Amino acid sequence: MSYGTSLADGYRQVGIYTGKILNGAKPADLPVVQPTKFELVINLKTAKALGLEVPLTLLARADEVIE
């Protein structure tokens, strides 16, 4: 199981920052942006190998389930 920031959202933020810098903004003047989107990924194959049962409610909330 993994819960962390969305890589796609992070790349999007990098693009926005790059655009602002290329348009003349000074990097020191730009605010620090914290992640706002997080992803929950569950690996069922590994859970079964460890003898763990993942509740259906948790599976329903997951952004990605690896079977």
C-alpha atoms as an extended CHARMM CRD file, in Angstrom:
* protein
*
        67  EXT
         1         1  MET       CA              0.0000000000        0.0000000000        0.0000000000  PROA      1               0.0000000000
         2         2  SER       CA              1.2440000000        3.4580000000       -0.8390000000  PROA      2               0.0000000000
         3         3  TYR       CA             -0.2040000000        6.8640000000       -0.0160000000  PROA      3               0.0000000000
         4         4  GLY       CA              1.6130000000        9.8350000000       -1.4590000000  PROA      4               0.0000000000
         5         5  THR       CA              1.5440000000       12.7890000000       -3.7640000000  PROA      5               0.0000000000
         6         6  SER       CA              0.3500000000       12.4710000000       -7.3270000000  PROA      6               0.0000000000
         7         7  LEU       CA              3.3260000000       12.4790000000       -9.7000000000  PROA      7               0.0000000000
         8         8  ALA       CA              1.2040000000       13.8330000000      -12.5530000000  PROA      8               0.0000000000
         9         9  ASP       CA              0.1120000000       16.7560000000      -10.3810000000  PROA      9               0.0000000000
        10        10  GLY       CA              3.7360000000       17.4100000000       -9.4010000000  PROA      10              0.0000000000
        11        11  TYR       CA              4.8220000000       17.5110000000      -13.0220000000  PROA      11              0.0000000000
        12        12  ARG       CA              1.9720000000       19.9150000000      -13.7660000000  PROA      12              0.0000000000
        13        13  GLN       CA              3.1910000000       22.2320000000      -10.9920000000  PROA      13              0.0000000000
        14        14  VAL       CA              6.7350000000       22.1020000000      -12.3950000000  PROA      14              0.0000000000
        15        15  GLY       CA              5.3610000000       23.2000000000      -15.7620000000  PROA      15              0.0000000000
        16        16  ILE       CA              3.4980000000       26.1180000000      -14.1830000000  PROA      16              0.0000000000
        17        17  TYR       CA              6.6210000000       27.2140000000      -12.2870000000  PROA      17              0.0000000000
        18        18  THR       CA              8.7510000000       26.9260000000      -15.4280000000  PROA      18              0.0000000000
        19        19  GLY       CA              6.2640000000       29.0240000000      -17.3870000000  PROA      19              0.0000000000
        20        20  LYS       CA              6.3160000000       31.7590000000      -14.7540000000  PROA      20              0.0000000000
        21        21  ILE       CA             10.1340000000       31.8150000000      -14.7110000000  PROA      21              0.0000000000
        22        22  LEU       CA             10.3460000000       31.9120000000      -18.5130000000  PROA      22              0.0000000000
        23        23  ASN       CA              7.9050000000       34.8340000000      -18.4790000000  PROA      23              0.0000000000
        24        24  GLY       CA             10.3010000000       36.8200000000      -16.2800000000  PROA      24              0.0000000000
        25        25  ALA       CA              9.3410000000       36.0190000000      -12.6910000000  PROA      25              0.0000000000
        26        26  LYS       CA             12.2140000000       35.7210000000      -10.2520000000  PROA      26              0.0000000000
        27        27  PRO       CA             12.3900000000       32.2400000000       -8.6820000000  PROA      27              0.0000000000
        28        28  ALA       CA             12.9890000000       33.7780000000       -5.2400000000  PROA      28              0.0000000000
        29        29  ASP       CA              9.6590000000       35.6370000000       -5.5010000000  PROA      29              0.0000000000
        30        30  LEU       CA              7.5980000000       32.5240000000       -6.2870000000  PROA      30              0.0000000000
        31        31  PRO       CA              5.7870000000       30.8750000000       -3.3930000000  PROA      31              0.0000000000
        32        32  VAL       CA              6.5030000000       27.3320000000       -2.2710000000  PROA      32              0.0000000000
        33        33  VAL       CA              3.6490000000       25.1150000000       -3.4410000000  PROA      33              0.0000000000
        34        34  GLN       CA              2.5800000000       22.1670000000       -1.3170000000  PROA      34              0.0000000000
        35        35  PRO       CA              0.9520000000       19.1310000000       -2.9010000000  PROA      35              0.0000000000
        36        36  THR       CA             -2.8300000000       19.1210000000       -2.9120000000  PROA      36              0.0000000000
        37        37  LYS       CA             -3.5860000000       15.8100000000       -4.6070000000  PROA      37              0.0000000000
        38        38  PHE       CA             -2.6670000000       12.4850000000       -3.0430000000  PROA      38              0.0000000000
        39        39  GLU       CA             -3.0610000000        8.9340000000       -4.3550000000  PROA      39              0.0000000000
        40        40  LEU       CA             -3.7360000000        5.6490000000       -2.5910000000  PROA      40              0.0000000000
        41        41  VAL       CA             -2.3700000000        2.5730000000       -4.3760000000  PROA      41              0.0000000000
        42        42  ILE       CA             -2.9630000000       -0.9570000000       -3.0710000000  PROA      42              0.0000000000
        43        43  ASN       CA             -1.0680000000       -4.0160000000       -4.2830000000  PROA      43              0.0000000000
        44        44  LEU       CA             -3.4100000000       -6.9820000000       -3.7580000000  PROA      44              0.0000000000
        45        45  LYS       CA             -0.8880000000       -9.5190000000       -5.0270000000  PROA      45              0.0000000000
        46        46  THR       CA              1.5770000000       -8.5800000000       -2.2920000000  PROA      46              0.0000000000
        47        47  ALA       CA             -1.1710000000       -8.4060000000        0.3310000000  PROA      47              0.0000000000
        48        48  LYS       CA             -2.2630000000      -11.9500000000       -0.5290000000  PROA      48              0.0000000000
        49        49  ALA       CA              1.3490000000      -13.1680000000       -0.4370000000  PROA      49              0.0000000000
        50        50  LEU       CA              1.6500000000      -11.7400000000        3.0840000000  PROA      50              0.0000000000
        51        51  GLY       CA             -1.6700000000      -13.2850000000        4.1130000000  PROA      51              0.0000000000
        52        52  LEU       CA             -3.4030000000       -9.9370000000        4.5580000000  PROA      52              0.0000000000
        53        53  GLU       CA             -7.0230000000       -9.2270000000        3.7470000000  PROA      53              0.0000000000
        54        54  VAL       CA             -7.7910000000       -5.7310000000        2.5060000000  PROA      54              0.0000000000
        55        55  PRO       CA            -11.2900000000       -4.5000000000        3.4250000000  PROA      55              0.0000000000
        56        56  LEU       CA            -13.5980000000       -3.7570000000        0.5060000000  PROA      56              0.0000000000
        57        57  THR       CA            -14.2150000000       -0.2410000000        1.8060000000  PROA      57              0.0000000000
        58        58  LEU       CA            -10.4900000000        0.5040000000        1.5430000000  PROA      58              0.0000000000
        59        59  LEU       CA            -10.3300000000       -0.9820000000       -1.9510000000  PROA      59              0.0000000000
        60        60  ALA       CA            -13.2490000000        1.2350000000       -2.9780000000  PROA      60              0.0000000000
        61        61  ARG       CA            -11.3540000000        4.3480000000       -1.8350000000  PROA      61              0.0000000000
        62        62  ALA       CA             -8.1010000000        3.4390000000       -3.6040000000  PROA      62              0.0000000000
        63        63  ASP       CA             -7.0840000000        5.3850000000       -6.7040000000  PROA      63              0.0000000000
        64        64  GLU       CA             -5.3500000000        2.3040000000       -8.1320000000  PROA      64              0.0000000000
        65        65  VAL       CA             -5.5060000000       -1.3920000000       -7.2510000000  PROA      65              0.0000000000
        66        66  ILE       CA             -2.7630000000       -3.7000000000       -8.5230000000  PROA      66              0.0000000000
        67        67  GLU       CA             -4.0750000000       -7.2440000000       -8.8490000000  PROA      67              0.0000000000
